[in-house]
Structure formats: structure tokens, C-alpha cells
PDB file of C-alpha atoms in Angstrom:
ATOM      1  CA  MET A   1     -75.635  -3.050  19.195  1.00 89.00           C
ATOM      2  CA  ILE A   2     -75.347  -1.985  15.567  1.00 91.00           C
ATOM      3  CA  GLN A   3     -78.317  -0.174  14.084  1.00 90.00           C
ATOM      4  CA  PRO A   4     -79.400  -2.000  10.912  1.00 91.00           C
ATOM      5  CA  TRP A   5     -78.927  -0.334   7.548  1.00 93.00           C
ATOM      6  CA  HIS A   6     -81.838  -0.553   5.113  1.00 93.00           C
ATOM      7  CA  GLY A   7     -80.180   0.864   2.013  1.00 94.00           C
ATOM      8  CA  GLU A   8     -80.699   4.563   2.794  1.00 92.00           C
ATOM      9  CA  ASP A   9     -78.261   7.048   1.292  1.00 93.00           C
ATOM     10  CA  PHE A  10     -75.385   8.236   3.490  1.00 94.00           C
ATOM     11  CA  GLY A  11     -72.219  10.233   2.990  1.00 94.00           C
ATOM     12  CA  GLY A  12     -69.612   8.269   4.911  1.00 95.00           C
ATOM     13  CA  ALA A  13     -68.637   6.357   8.034  1.00 96.00           C
ATOM     14  CA  LYS A  14     -66.161   6.717  10.900  1.00 97.00           C
ATOM     15  CA  LEU A  15     -64.722   4.203  13.370  1.00 97.00           C
ATOM     16  CA  ALA A  16     -63.582   4.396  16.974  1.00 98.00           C
ATOM     17  CA  LEU A  17     -61.317   1.384  17.392  1.00 98.00           C
ATOM     18  CA  ILE A  18     -60.494   0.685  21.012  1.00 97.00           C
ATOM     19  CA  ARG A  19     -57.774  -1.366  22.703  1.00 98.00           C
ATOM     20  CA  GLY A  20     -58.091  -1.345  26.479  1.00 97.00           C
ATOM     21  CA  THR A  21     -58.577   2.309  27.415  1.00 96.00           C
ATOM     22  CA  ASP A  22     -57.046   3.725  24.212  1.00 98.00           C
ATOM     23  CA  VAL A  23     -58.563   4.657  20.850  1.00 98.00           C
ATOM     24  CA  LEU A  24     -56.863   4.675  17.433  1.00 98.00           C
ATOM     25  CA  THR A  25     -56.440   8.298  16.302  1.00 98.00           C
ATOM     26  CA  TYR A  26     -54.498  10.268  13.754  1.00 98.00           C
ATOM     27  CA  ARG A  27     -53.488  13.890  13.401  1.00 98.00           C
ATOM     28  CA  ARG A  28     -55.109  15.449  10.333  1.00 97.00           C
ATOM     29  CA  ASP A  29     -52.938  17.224   7.794  1.00 97.00           C
ATOM     30  CA  ASN A  30     -52.344  20.884   8.580  1.00 97.00           C
ATOM     31  CA  LYS A  31     -53.818  22.227   5.339  1.00 96.00           C
ATOM     32  CA  PRO A  32     -56.112  25.275   5.369  1.00 94.00           C
ATOM     33  CA  ASP A  33     -58.378  23.836   2.650  1.00 94.00           C
ATOM     34  CA  ILE A  34     -59.609  20.837   4.710  1.00 92.00           C
ATOM     35  CA  PRO A  35     -62.060  20.742   7.609  1.00 92.00           C
ATOM     36  CA  TYR A  36     -60.395  20.685  11.026  1.00 95.00           C
ATOM     37  CA  PRO A  37     -56.771  21.015   9.902  1.00 97.00           C
ATOM     38  CA  ASP A  38     -54.234  19.694  12.437  1.00 97.00           C
ATOM     39  CA  TYR A  39     -56.994  18.160  14.611  1.00 98.00           C
ATOM     40  CA  TRP A  40     -57.152  14.638  16.008  1.00 98.00           C
ATOM     41  CA  ASP A  41     -59.440  12.427  13.943  1.00 98.00           C
ATOM     42  CA  LEU A  42     -60.645   8.832  13.737  1.00 98.00           C
ATOM     43  CA  PRO A  43     -60.415   6.407  10.795  1.00 98.00           C
ATOM     44  CA  GLY A  44     -63.122   6.624   8.154  1.00 97.00           C
ATOM     45  CA  GLY A  45     -64.322   8.743   5.306  1.00 95.00           C
ATOM     46  CA  GLY A  46     -66.633   9.082   2.361  1.00 94.00           C
ATOM     47  CA  ARG A  47     -68.799   6.407   0.802  1.00 96.00           C
ATOM     48  CA  GLU A  48     -67.859   4.965  -2.581  1.00 97.00           C
ATOM     49  CA  GLY A  49     -70.536   3.652  -4.908  1.00 96.00           C
ATOM     50  CA  THR A  50     -73.247   1.636  -3.218  1.00 96.00           C
ATOM     51  CA  GLU A  51     -71.201   0.224  -0.339  1.00 97.00           C
ATOM     52  CA  SER A  52     -72.854  -0.313   3.045  1.00 97.00           C
ATOM     53  CA  PRO A  53     -71.828   1.753   6.088  1.00 97.00           C
ATOM     54  CA  SER A  54     -69.693  -1.013   7.597  1.00 97.00           C
ATOM     55  CA  VAL A  55     -67.984  -1.771   4.272  1.00 97.00           C
ATOM     56  CA  CYS A  56     -67.290   1.956   3.841  1.00 97.00           C
ATOM     57  CA  ALA A  57     -65.747   2.262   7.317  1.00 98.00           C
ATOM     58  CA  LEU A  58     -63.626  -0.874   6.964  1.00 98.00           C
ATOM     59  CA  ARG A  59     -62.422   0.079   3.457  1.00 98.00           C
ATOM     60  CA  GLU A  60     -61.348   3.480   4.764  1.00 97.00           C
ATOM     61  CA  LEU A  61     -59.561   1.781   7.666  1.00 98.00           C
ATOM     62  CA  PHE A  62     -57.603  -0.322   5.187  1.00 98.00           C
ATOM     63  CA  GLU A  63     -56.757   2.700   3.008  1.00 97.00           C
ATOM     64  CA  GLU A  64     -55.645   4.836   5.953  1.00 97.00           C
ATOM     65  CA  PHE A  65     -54.022   2.267   8.290  1.00 98.00           C
ATOM     66  CA  GLY A  66     -53.465  -0.864   6.198  1.00 97.00           C
ATOM     67  CA  LEU A  67     -55.691  -2.899   8.532  1.00 98.00           C
ATOM     68  CA  THR A  68     -58.269  -5.437   7.424  1.00 97.00           C
ATOM     69  CA  LEU A  69     -60.822  -6.208  10.113  1.00 97.00           C
ATOM     70  CA  PRO A  70     -63.918  -8.396   9.842  1.00 96.00           C
ATOM     71  CA  VAL A  71     -67.263  -6.697  10.372  1.00 96.00           C
ATOM     72  CA  SER A  72     -67.700  -8.895  13.461  1.00 96.00           C
ATOM     73  CA  ARG A  73     -65.133  -6.671  15.244  1.00 97.00           C
ATOM     74  CA  LEU A  74     -67.608  -3.781  15.136  1.00 97.00           C
ATOM     75  CA  THR A  75     -69.701  -3.898  18.299  1.00 96.00           C
ATOM     76  CA  ARG A  76     -71.778  -0.720  18.179  1.00 96.00           C
ATOM     77  CA  GLY A  77     -72.912   1.584  15.431  1.00 96.00           C
ATOM     78  CA  ARG A  78     -75.618   3.927  14.331  1.00 95.00           C
ATOM     79  CA  ARG A  79     -76.715   6.470  11.758  1.00 95.00           C
ATOM     80  CA  PHE A  80     -76.435  10.179  12.486  1.00 94.00           C
ATOM     81  CA  ASP A  81     -78.434  12.809  10.653  1.00 90.00           C
ATOM     82  CA  ALA A  82     -76.522  15.344   8.597  1.00 79.00           C
ATOM     83  CA  GLY A  83     -75.220  18.135  10.792  1.00 64.00           C
ATOM     84  CA  PRO A  84     -74.948  21.813   9.938  1.00 57.00           C
ATOM     85  CA  GLY A  85     -73.503  22.060   6.454  1.00 61.00           C
ATOM     86  CA  GLY A  86     -73.658  18.293   5.988  1.00 66.00           C
ATOM     87  CA  LEU A  87     -75.284  16.987   2.836  1.00 73.00           C
ATOM     88  CA  HIS A  88     -75.934  13.406   3.909  1.00 87.00           C
ATOM     89  CA  PRO A  89     -76.343  11.365   7.069  1.00 93.00           C
ATOM     90  CA  SER A  90     -73.296   9.419   8.220  1.00 95.00           C
ATOM     91  CA  TYR A  91     -72.531   6.351  10.310  1.00 96.00           C
ATOM     92  CA  PHE A  92     -70.339   5.918  13.351  1.00 96.00           C
ATOM     93  CA  PHE A  93     -69.048   2.593  14.683  1.00 97.00           C
ATOM     94  CA  ILE A  94     -67.167   1.352  17.716  1.00 97.00           C
ATOM     95  CA  GLY A  95     -64.955  -1.687  17.382  1.00 97.00           C
ATOM     96  CA  HIS A  96     -61.985  -3.329  19.029  1.00 97.00           C
ATOM     97  CA  LEU A  97     -58.338  -3.859  18.177  1.00 98.00           C
ATOM     98  CA  ASP A  98     -55.882  -6.334  19.617  1.00 97.00           C
ATOM     99  CA  ASP A  99     -52.114  -6.059  19.972  1.00 97.00           C
ATOM    100  CA  HIS A 100     -51.568  -7.841  16.647  1.00 97.00           C
ATOM    101  CA  ASP A 101     -53.717  -5.243  14.851  1.00 98.00           C
ATOM    102  CA  ILE A 102     -51.756  -2.364  16.341  1.00 98.00           C
ATOM    103  CA  GLN A 103     -48.425  -3.945  15.361  1.00 97.00           C
ATOM    104  CA  ALA A 104     -49.740  -4.423  11.806  1.00 97.00           C
ATOM    105  CA  ILE A 105     -50.641  -0.754  11.241  1.00 98.00           C
ATOM    106  CA  ALA A 106     -49.126   0.640   8.051  1.00 97.00           C
ATOM    107  CA  PHE A 107     -50.091   4.316   8.175  1.00 97.00           C
ATOM    108  CA  GLY A 108     -50.914   5.774   4.781  1.00 92.00           C
ATOM    109  CA  ASP A 109     -50.329   9.227   3.353  1.00 91.00           C
ATOM    110  CA  GLU A 110     -53.448  10.890   4.767  1.00 91.00           C
ATOM    111  CA  GLY A 111     -52.616  12.701   7.989  1.00 95.00           C
ATOM    112  CA  GLN A 112     -49.404  13.500   9.817  1.00 97.00           C
ATOM    113  CA  TYR A 113     -49.087  10.544  12.210  1.00 97.00           C
ATOM    114  CA  TRP A 114     -51.163   8.186  14.321  1.00 98.00           C
ATOM    115  CA  ARG A 115     -51.264   7.148  17.939  1.00 98.00           C
ATOM    116  CA  MET A 116     -53.248   5.094  20.396  1.00 98.00           C
ATOM    117  CA  MET A 117     -54.657   7.918  22.505  1.00 98.00           C
ATOM    118  CA  PRO A 118     -56.277   7.469  25.895  1.00 98.00           C
ATOM    119  CA  LEU A 119     -60.013   7.503  25.277  1.00 97.00           C
ATOM    120  CA  ILE A 120     -60.619  10.160  27.913  1.00 96.00           C
ATOM    121  CA  GLU A 121     -57.971  12.398  26.308  1.00 98.00           C
ATOM    122  CA  PHE A 122     -59.642  12.165  22.890  1.00 98.00           C
ATOM    123  CA  LEU A 123     -63.089  12.850  24.340  1.00 97.00           C
ATOM    124  CA  TYR A 124     -61.964  16.106  25.958  1.00 97.00           C
ATOM    125  CA  HIS A 125     -59.117  17.216  23.686  1.00 98.00           C
ATOM    126  CA  ASP A 126     -59.358  20.842  22.502  1.00 97.00           C
ATOM    127  CA  HIS A 127     -58.167  19.827  19.032  1.00 97.00           C
ATOM    128  CA  ALA A 128     -60.203  16.713  18.257  1.00 98.00           C
ATOM    129  CA  VAL A 129     -63.068  16.745  15.756  1.00 96.00           C
ATOM    130  CA  PRO A 130     -66.022  17.790  17.963  1.00 95.00           C
ATOM    131  CA  ALA A 131     -68.747  15.732  16.258  1.00 93.00           C
ATOM    132  CA  LEU A 132     -66.639  12.595  16.678  1.00 96.00           C
ATOM    133  CA  GLN A 133     -66.085  13.320  20.353  1.00 96.00           C
ATOM    134  CA  GLU A 134     -69.860  13.647  20.824  1.00 95.00           C
ATOM    135  CA  ARG A 135     -70.666  10.493  18.866  1.00 95.00           C
ATOM    136  CA  LEU A 136     -68.038   8.421  20.621  1.00 96.00           C
ATOM    137  CA  LEU A 137     -69.237   9.534  24.031  1.00 95.00           C
ATOM    138  CA  MET A 138     -72.858   8.834  23.105  1.00 92.00           C
ATOM    139  CA  LEU A 139     -72.216   5.320  21.773  1.00 90.00           C
ATOM    140  CA  TYR A 140     -69.564   4.348  24.298  1.00 82.00           C
ATOM    141  CA  GLN A 141     -71.843   5.138  27.216  1.00 81.00           C
ATOM    142  CA  GLY A 142     -74.806   3.623  25.365  1.00 68.00           C
TER     143      GLY A 142
END
């Protein structure tokens, strides 16, 4: 189930896109001036203008992976309050990919490389963004 959005402010949105038992991930750039350098991350990013959470997440997916998915491919999602140091709440979604989507990936210039990672590996990886691991586990089990 996707939690409805009622126009409240938020900072950004992330996506866990699953195919079978794997999730779409990418290795963040190894730059000391970014949060979690060289960690495994999920598609998504900051809000632009007045876009909704799902539009934000899907725009970021297109910018980062060259994929255009309809909002109907998102199956779960919710708002998370701002964490320590966070200025705004954010949204997290779970959706699904098919083989055609994976073959169509055109990885952009943000990050080192991408891979379909076993879901269990991402959830317990020592170098994956911790908040995303927690959110994915919470919504996936939900």
C-alpha cells in the first residue's frame, strides 16, 4: 500500500526496485564531500519544485538509470520523518522491474556502477546506506 500524499513538504524520495529476489543498487561515488561515499545506494534523490513524492522518485530514476516507469509499478510507499541532521521528511517506495527494464538501463554519471544485488545482501551489507536498509526492511516485511 502507498501512503497518500497530501501536499506536505518533503526533501526527496528513494526507490527499491525489485526483480525476483534482487534489488537495483548502485555504488556511490567515492568522494569525501558526499554522504556515504563508496556505499551501496538505491535510486532517488532530492525534490525539485512542487513535484509529488512519486514523481520525484521516478524522475530521479530516469536521470540516474534512464528508466521510465509508470507510477502503477510502485506497490508500497510511505513518508519518513527527517532523521538526525535531516531538514525535511522523505519518502521511500518499493516497486518492481521486469527483464525488459533491466536490459534498458542506461546508467548515468552519478555513481561508479550499478548491479542487481540480492535483496538479503543489500539489507545486511556493511557498506549500504543504513537508513535505506532499515526502510526497505520495514516496508518489505510490511
